[in-house]
Every structure is written in structure tokens, then in C-alpha cells.
mmCIF file of C-alpha atoms and ligand atoms in Angstrom:
data_model
loop_
_atom_site.group_PDB
_atom_site.id
_atom_site.type_symbol
_atom_site.label_atom_id
_atom_site.label_comp_id
_atom_site.label_asym_id
_atom_site.label_seq_id
_atom_site.Cartn_x
_atom_site.Cartn_y
_atom_site.Cartn_z
ATOM 1 C CA MET A 1 -28.454 17.244 -49.369
ATOM 2 C CA LYS A 2 -28.706 14.021 -51.357
ATOM 3 C CA VAL A 3 -29.447 10.879 -49.296
ATOM 4 C CA ALA A 4 -26.327 8.687 -49.489
ATOM 5 C CA ALA A 5 -26.751 6.130 -46.694
ATOM 6 C CA PHE A 6 -29.280 4.281 -44.572
ATOM 7 C CA LEU A 7 -28.287 3.356 -41.000
ATOM 8 C CA PHE A 8 -30.286 0.568 -39.399
ATOM 9 C CA ASP A 9 -30.824 -0.335 -35.779
ATOM 10 C CA LEU A 10 -30.879 -4.135 -35.393
ATOM 11 C CA ASP A 11 -33.187 -5.260 -32.547
ATOM 12 C CA GLY A 12 -36.796 -4.437 -33.458
ATOM 13 C CA VAL A 13 -35.999 -3.107 -36.937
ATOM 14 C CA LEU A 14 -34.410 -6.044 -38.749
ATOM 15 C CA VAL A 15 -34.993 -8.851 -36.217
ATOM 16 C CA ASP A 16 -37.297 -9.396 -33.259
ATOM 17 C CA THR A 17 -34.895 -10.032 -30.404
ATOM 18 C CA ALA A 18 -36.916 -8.026 -27.832
ATOM 19 C CA LYS A 19 -38.736 -11.249 -26.970
ATOM 20 C CA TYR A 20 -35.442 -12.946 -26.060
ATOM 21 C CA HIS A 21 -34.242 -9.986 -23.980
ATOM 22 C CA PHE A 22 -37.625 -10.112 -22.205
ATOM 23 C CA LEU A 23 -37.374 -13.848 -21.490
ATOM 24 C CA ALA A 24 -33.853 -13.516 -20.109
ATOM 25 C CA TRP A 25 -34.491 -10.407 -17.960
ATOM 26 C CA ARG A 26 -37.716 -11.952 -16.679
ATOM 27 C CA LYS A 27 -35.873 -15.110 -15.698
ATOM 28 C CA MET A 28 -33.522 -12.920 -13.666
ATOM 29 C CA ALA A 29 -36.384 -10.968 -12.056
ATOM 30 C CA ASN A 30 -38.140 -14.216 -11.140
ATOM 31 C CA ALA A 31 -34.920 -15.543 -9.589
ATOM 32 C CA LEU A 32 -34.787 -12.358 -7.515
ATOM 33 C CA GLY A 33 -38.407 -12.871 -6.428
ATOM 34 C CA PHE A 34 -40.437 -10.490 -8.600
ATOM 35 C CA ASP A 35 -41.941 -10.236 -12.073
ATOM 36 C CA PHE A 36 -42.606 -7.584 -14.727
ATOM 37 C CA THR A 37 -44.939 -7.312 -17.677
ATOM 38 C CA HIS A 38 -44.670 -7.209 -21.429
ATOM 39 C CA GLU A 39 -45.826 -3.575 -21.272
ATOM 40 C CA GLN A 40 -43.001 -2.701 -18.887
ATOM 41 C CA ASN A 41 -40.574 -4.477 -21.227
ATOM 42 C CA GLU A 42 -41.416 -1.875 -23.910
ATOM 43 C CA GLN A 43 -39.460 0.643 -21.827
ATOM 44 C CA LEU A 44 -36.294 -1.438 -22.220
ATOM 45 C CA LYS A 45 -36.181 -1.246 -26.012
ATOM 46 C CA GLY A 46 -32.934 0.280 -27.195
ATOM 47 C CA VAL A 47 -31.735 0.711 -23.614
ATOM 48 C CA GLY A 48 -28.262 -0.683 -22.860
ATOM 49 C CA ARG A 49 -27.537 -3.602 -20.548
ATOM 50 C CA VAL A 50 -26.427 -1.641 -17.466
ATOM 51 C CA GLN A 51 -29.327 0.800 -17.598
ATOM 52 C CA SER A 52 -31.844 -1.986 -18.305
ATOM 53 C CA LEU A 53 -30.737 -3.754 -15.121
ATOM 54 C CA GLU A 54 -31.157 -0.557 -13.069
ATOM 55 C CA ILE A 55 -34.682 -0.024 -14.428
ATOM 56 C CA ILE A 56 -35.710 -3.632 -13.705
ATOM 57 C CA LEU A 57 -34.257 -3.586 -10.180
ATOM 58 C CA GLY A 58 -36.241 -0.379 -9.608
ATOM 59 C CA TRP A 59 -39.455 -2.194 -10.612
ATOM 60 C CA GLY A 60 -38.685 -4.953 -8.104
ATOM 61 C CA GLY A 61 -37.597 -2.513 -5.395
ATOM 62 C CA LYS A 62 -34.229 -4.305 -5.160
ATOM 63 C CA THR A 63 -30.922 -2.785 -4.127
ATOM 64 C CA LEU A 64 -27.877 -4.837 -5.111
ATOM 65 C CA SER A 65 -24.140 -4.377 -4.680
ATOM 66 C CA GLN A 66 -22.007 -3.769 -7.778
ATOM 67 C CA GLU A 67 -20.703 -7.318 -7.510
ATOM 68 C CA GLU A 68 -24.240 -8.719 -7.488
ATOM 69 C CA LYS A 69 -25.225 -6.489 -10.427
ATOM 70 C CA ASN A 70 -22.249 -7.785 -12.417
ATOM 71 C CA HIS A 71 -23.245 -11.341 -11.585
ATOM 72 C CA TRP A 72 -26.827 -10.846 -12.812
ATOM 73 C CA MET A 73 -25.831 -9.016 -15.986
ATOM 74 C CA HIS A 74 -23.504 -11.881 -16.783
ATOM 75 C CA GLN A 75 -26.194 -14.461 -15.993
ATOM 76 C CA LYS A 76 -28.863 -12.623 -18.027
ATOM 77 C CA ASN A 77 -26.507 -12.418 -20.975
ATOM 78 C CA ALA A 78 -25.706 -16.143 -20.732
ATOM 79 C CA TRP A 79 -29.445 -16.933 -20.850
ATOM 80 C CA TYR A 80 -29.934 -14.475 -23.720
ATOM 81 C CA GLN A 81 -27.087 -16.093 -25.651
ATOM 82 C CA THR A 82 -28.705 -19.527 -25.381
ATOM 83 C CA PHE A 83 -31.872 -18.044 -26.967
ATOM 84 C CA ILE A 84 -30.087 -16.311 -29.851
ATOM 85 C CA ALA A 85 -27.851 -19.330 -30.496
ATOM 86 C CA ASP A 86 -30.775 -20.921 -32.337
ATOM 87 C CA MET A 87 -31.714 -17.881 -34.415
ATOM 88 C CA ASN A 88 -31.975 -18.348 -38.182
ATOM 89 C CA PRO A 89 -32.877 -16.281 -41.292
ATOM 90 C CA ASP A 90 -36.597 -16.958 -40.692
ATOM 91 C CA GLU A 91 -36.413 -14.502 -37.799
ATOM 92 C CA ILE A 92 -35.649 -11.548 -40.056
ATOM 93 C CA LEU A 93 -38.659 -9.216 -39.812
ATOM 94 C CA PRO A 94 -41.107 -8.983 -42.762
ATOM 95 C CA GLY A 95 -39.911 -6.785 -45.593
ATOM 96 C CA ALA A 96 -36.418 -6.269 -44.197
ATOM 97 C CA LEU A 97 -34.544 -8.277 -46.826
ATOM 98 C CA ALA A 98 -36.437 -6.731 -49.742
ATOM 99 C CA PHE A 99 -35.804 -3.276 -48.261
ATOM 100 C CA LEU A 100 -32.059 -3.895 -47.936
ATOM 101 C CA GLU A 101 -31.940 -5.260 -51.461
ATOM 102 C CA LYS A 102 -33.671 -2.194 -52.942
ATOM 103 C CA THR A 103 -31.470 0.109 -50.873
ATOM 104 C CA LYS A 104 -28.371 -1.491 -52.301
ATOM 105 C CA ALA A 105 -29.801 -1.439 -55.837
ATOM 106 C CA LEU A 106 -30.277 2.325 -55.485
ATOM 107 C CA GLY A 107 -26.553 2.658 -54.750
ATOM 108 C CA LEU A 108 -26.997 3.754 -51.133
ATOM 109 C CA LYS A 109 -24.490 2.744 -48.457
ATOM 110 C CA ILE A 110 -25.734 0.645 -45.526
ATOM 111 C CA ALA A 111 -24.527 0.567 -41.906
ATOM 112 C CA LEU A 112 -25.708 -1.053 -38.700
ATOM 113 C CA GLY A 113 -26.061 1.020 -35.521
ATOM 114 C CA SER A 114 -26.891 -1.221 -32.567
ATOM 115 C CA ALA A 115 -26.482 -0.915 -28.800
ATOM 116 C CA SER A 116 -26.042 -4.666 -28.504
ATOM 117 C CA ARG A 117 -22.775 -6.431 -27.828
ATOM 118 C CA ASN A 118 -24.445 -9.533 -29.251
ATOM 119 C CA ALA A 119 -25.040 -7.928 -32.662
ATOM 120 C CA PRO A 120 -22.219 -9.873 -34.427
ATOM 121 C CA VAL A 121 -23.731 -13.233 -33.396
ATOM 122 C CA ILE A 122 -27.242 -12.186 -34.468
ATOM 123 C CA LEU A 123 -25.938 -10.939 -37.844
ATOM 124 C CA GLU A 124 -24.131 -14.220 -38.391
ATOM 125 C CA LYS A 125 -27.026 -16.481 -37.328
ATOM 126 C CA THR A 126 -29.535 -14.639 -39.514
ATOM 127 C CA GLY A 127 -27.164 -14.290 -42.481
ATOM 128 C CA LEU A 128 -27.531 -10.490 -42.460
ATOM 129 C CA ARG A 129 -23.858 -9.543 -42.045
ATOM 130 C CA HIS A 130 -23.032 -9.167 -45.755
ATOM 131 C CA TRP A 131 -25.482 -6.277 -46.227
ATOM 132 C CA PHE A 132 -23.468 -3.858 -44.079
ATOM 133 C CA GLU A 133 -20.455 -1.877 -45.185
ATOM 134 C CA ALA A 134 -20.008 -0.801 -41.573
ATOM 135 C CA VAL A 135 -21.133 -2.388 -38.312
ATOM 136 C CA VAL A 136 -21.220 -0.196 -35.211
ATOM 137 C CA ASP A 137 -22.426 -2.085 -32.132
ATOM 138 C CA GLY A 138 -22.196 -2.178 -28.351
ATOM 139 C CA ASN A 139 -18.652 -3.533 -28.571
ATOM 140 C CA VAL A 140 -17.298 -0.395 -30.212
ATOM 141 C CA VAL A 141 -19.300 2.520 -28.795
ATOM 142 C CA SER A 142 -18.729 3.961 -25.339
ATOM 143 C CA ALA A 143 -21.868 6.087 -24.981
ATOM 144 C CA SER A 144 -25.278 4.461 -25.322
ATOM 145 C CA LYS A 145 -28.258 5.884 -27.211
ATOM 146 C CA PRO A 146 -29.633 8.643 -27.017
ATOM 147 C CA ASN A 147 -25.996 9.680 -27.389
ATOM 148 C CA PRO A 148 -25.444 10.052 -31.165
ATOM 149 C CA GLU A 149 -22.056 8.256 -31.123
ATOM 150 C CA VAL A 150 -23.340 5.019 -32.683
ATOM 151 C CA TYR A 151 -24.788 6.804 -35.725
ATOM 152 C CA LEU A 152 -22.038 9.420 -36.103
ATOM 153 C CA LYS A 153 -19.484 6.610 -36.122
ATOM 154 C CA GLY A 154 -21.533 4.783 -38.753
ATOM 155 C CA ALA A 155 -21.550 7.863 -41.001
ATOM 156 C CA GLU A 156 -17.810 8.306 -40.470
ATOM 157 C CA LEU A 157 -17.035 4.694 -41.394
ATOM 158 C CA LEU A 158 -19.183 4.987 -44.511
ATOM 159 C CA GLU A 159 -17.456 8.304 -45.315
ATOM 160 C CA VAL A 160 -20.810 10.042 -45.654
ATOM 161 C CA ALA A 161 -21.923 13.346 -44.073
ATOM 162 C CA PRO A 162 -24.393 12.858 -41.166
ATOM 163 C CA THR A 163 -26.900 15.066 -43.007
ATOM 164 C CA ALA A 164 -26.880 12.595 -45.923
ATOM 165 C CA CYS A 165 -27.923 9.682 -43.665
ATOM 166 C CA VAL A 166 -31.340 8.329 -42.701
ATOM 167 C CA VAL A 167 -31.775 6.234 -39.532
ATOM 168 C CA PHE A 168 -34.305 3.420 -38.989
ATOM 169 C CA GLU A 169 -35.258 2.946 -35.324
ATOM 170 C CA ASP A 170 -37.859 1.226 -33.160
ATOM 171 C CA ALA A 171 -36.879 2.751 -29.800
ATOM 172 C CA VAL A 172 -37.321 6.221 -28.356
ATOM 173 C CA SER A 173 -33.673 6.338 -27.198
ATOM 174 C CA GLY A 174 -32.560 5.397 -30.729
ATOM 175 C CA MET A 175 -34.812 7.974 -32.347
ATOM 176 C CA GLU A 176 -33.270 10.586 -30.039
ATOM 177 C CA ALA A 177 -29.771 9.354 -30.961
ATOM 178 C CA ALA A 178 -30.609 9.970 -34.634
ATOM 179 C CA GLN A 179 -31.983 13.394 -33.793
ATOM 180 C CA ASN A 180 -28.842 14.234 -31.793
ATOM 181 C CA ALA A 181 -26.745 13.125 -34.783
ATOM 182 C CA GLY A 182 -28.718 15.491 -37.035
ATOM 183 C CA MET A 183 -30.140 12.614 -39.081
ATOM 184 C CA PRO A 184 -33.768 12.171 -40.145
ATOM 185 C CA CYS A 185 -35.329 9.106 -38.557
ATOM 186 C CA VAL A 186 -37.876 6.577 -39.807
ATOM 187 C CA GLY A 187 -39.796 5.069 -36.869
ATOM 188 C CA ILE A 188 -40.562 1.368 -36.846
ATOM 189 C CA GLY A 189 -43.414 0.520 -34.487
ATOM 190 C CA ASN A 190 -46.065 2.568 -32.767
ATOM 191 C CA ALA A 191 -46.568 6.157 -33.999
ATOM 192 C CA ASP A 192 -47.881 7.166 -30.542
ATOM 193 C CA GLN A 193 -44.556 6.264 -28.949
ATOM 194 C CA LEU A 194 -42.209 7.460 -31.682
ATOM 195 C CA SER A 195 -42.480 11.189 -32.279
ATOM 196 C CA ASN A 196 -39.994 13.356 -34.177
ATOM 197 C CA THR A 197 -39.723 10.896 -37.032
ATOM 198 C CA ILE A 198 -40.231 11.722 -40.705
ATOM 199 C CA ILE A 199 -42.676 8.803 -40.811
ATOM 200 C CA THR A 200 -43.517 5.890 -38.495
ATOM 201 C CA VAL A 201 -44.624 2.552 -39.916
ATOM 202 C CA LYS A 202 -45.285 -0.865 -38.424
ATOM 203 C CA GLY A 203 -42.414 -2.465 -40.328
ATOM 204 C CA LEU A 204 -40.116 -2.203 -43.333
ATOM 205 C CA HIS A 205 -42.708 -4.113 -45.391
ATOM 206 C CA GLN A 206 -44.838 -0.949 -45.350
ATOM 207 C CA ILE A 207 -42.328 1.375 -47.044
ATOM 208 C CA THR A 208 -39.793 1.535 -49.853
ATOM 209 C CA PRO A 209 -36.359 3.195 -49.963
ATOM 210 C CA GLU A 210 -37.598 5.379 -52.837
ATOM 211 C CA ALA A 211 -40.495 6.681 -50.724
ATOM 212 C CA ILE A 212 -38.140 7.535 -47.868
ATOM 213 C CA ILE A 213 -35.777 9.433 -50.182
ATOM 214 C CA THR A 214 -38.745 11.413 -51.564
ATOM 215 C CA LEU A 215 -39.915 12.194 -48.011
ATOM 216 C CA VAL A 216 -36.484 13.452 -46.945
ATOM 217 C CA LYS A 217 -36.233 15.719 -49.997
ATOM 218 C CA SER A 218 -39.688 17.232 -49.535
HETATM 219 C C1 BG6 B 1 -30.542 -3.077 -27.792
HETATM 220 C C2 BG6 B 1 -31.794 -3.723 -27.241
HETATM 221 O O1 BG6 B 1 -30.468 -3.242 -29.173
HETATM 222 O O2 BG6 B 1 -29.374 -3.658 -27.178
HETATM 223 C C3 BG6 B 1 -31.814 -3.650 -25.711
HETATM 224 O O3 BG6 B 1 -32.932 -3.063 -27.776
HETATM 225 C C4 BG6 B 1 -30.527 -4.250 -25.147
HETATM 226 O O4 BG6 B 1 -32.942 -4.344 -25.228
HETATM 227 C C5 BG6 B 1 -29.318 -3.552 -25.759
HETATM 228 O O5 BG6 B 1 -30.494 -4.115 -23.732
HETATM 229 C C6 BG6 B 1 -27.988 -4.147 -25.269
HETATM 230 O O6 BG6 B 1 -27.904 -5.470 -25.735
HETATM 231 P P1 BG6 B 1 -26.878 -6.561 -25.239
HETATM 232 O O7 BG6 B 1 -27.106 -7.711 -26.186
HETATM 233 O O8 BG6 B 1 -25.497 -5.977 -25.397
HETATM 234 O O9 BG6 B 1 -27.189 -6.881 -23.813
HETATM 235 MG MG1 MG B 2 -34.079 -1.425 -31.461
#
């Protein structure tokens, strides 16, 4: 099957928003009387808002009512939104723009597949929106990664077969979502953490679209 589209995760692949999620969740944990580390934060990558809260409360040994959980998710998101309100194109990760440009020049279709409900704001602040023919984010999917919905919907909107898509992911849950969608996945980050990828690199600056297409074909 010929590669016809690239589907990109947002947080950790095109922009580094993990640091803002960390700051906001940590502020919440501190308000509840505990703390967690940068290493623990790695486990939250790609994980949706509700599940992230459950994991963090588990670390702090806290049991909250549904009403309290709703309050803290709302508060965390308000803090997070103040951080991303100041984002600008300088926060696009190294190599991402050149990679998108080459992808487009090769005639491939491009979609976004993000778990975040804040994806539209981030795309607007960083000036990335115009690269995507389809945007699938946390506002339109019902099942979070590793469910393949986000990527299958992306393929559907682009009118491309799932087998003709390649996914770019930095999180284990996202890599599994790609796998569950039947799409080859390029890992962005640590090769020890991301298995089942066709290749794992530190960032988009280390690869080219042409190299990925050759890898998929081989
Ligand atoms: C993912 C992030 O992209 O989106 C997670 O990697 C985050 O850390 C998830 O929890 C949901 O984001 P949001 O902005 O809807 O809370
Ligand atoms: Mg990510």
C-alpha cells in the first residue's frame, strides 16, 4: 500500500506542552497536600484528563467525590489555559515545520490526532492550524487513546485507507492507538519506552518524510 497520509499527535510531537500540563497538575497536587516528580509525569503523556486525575490522586493516596474531581479538573484546566495563552510559534519543536513542509511537498495529506480539548487554541497560538486538512482532538472523540478512534477518524476525514497512514506519537497510549488502528507508528522520544514503532527518534529534526516512506515500504 502506498503511503498517502501522515497523522500527527500534537503534545510532545509538534509542541512541548507536557511541561505546562505538569505545572498545572502539580499545582493541583500541591493544593491537595502532596507532590509528584517529573519522572512520574512521564506516565501522564497522552493520557486523557479524567484518567490523568485518577492516576495523580492515586499517587497522593487521595479519595475524592465526583463533585470534587470535577472541581479540580476544571481548576487544573484553567491553570493550564493561562500557560498556553502565551504560547507562540517559537514553541514548535525542532524540525517540525520543515517536516510538515516536506510532507506537503510530497503530496501527502496531513491530519492531527490529539487527545487534548485544548488543541484548537494551541494550533492557533503556534500558527500550526493551516497545515492540517483534518483536525481530530479531544472535543470530537469519545474514546481516548489507546482506542484507535482518533486516528481512524483522521483517516476517514482525509478519505484515506488506514493502511495508507503513518502515525507520529510520543506516548505509549498513542503508539498503541496507532497499532489498534492498523497504522505504522513513528516514535518520538525514548526508544526504551516506545516499542512497536517502525523507528523511534528524538524528534522530527532527525528524520525526513522520504525516509519514513522508504521504511514503511521495506
Ligand atoms: C494529551 C496530553 O495530548 O492530551 C495529556 O499528552 C493530556 O497530557 C491530554 O492530559 C488531554 O488534554 P486536555 O488539554 O484536554 O486536558
Ligand atoms: Mg503526545
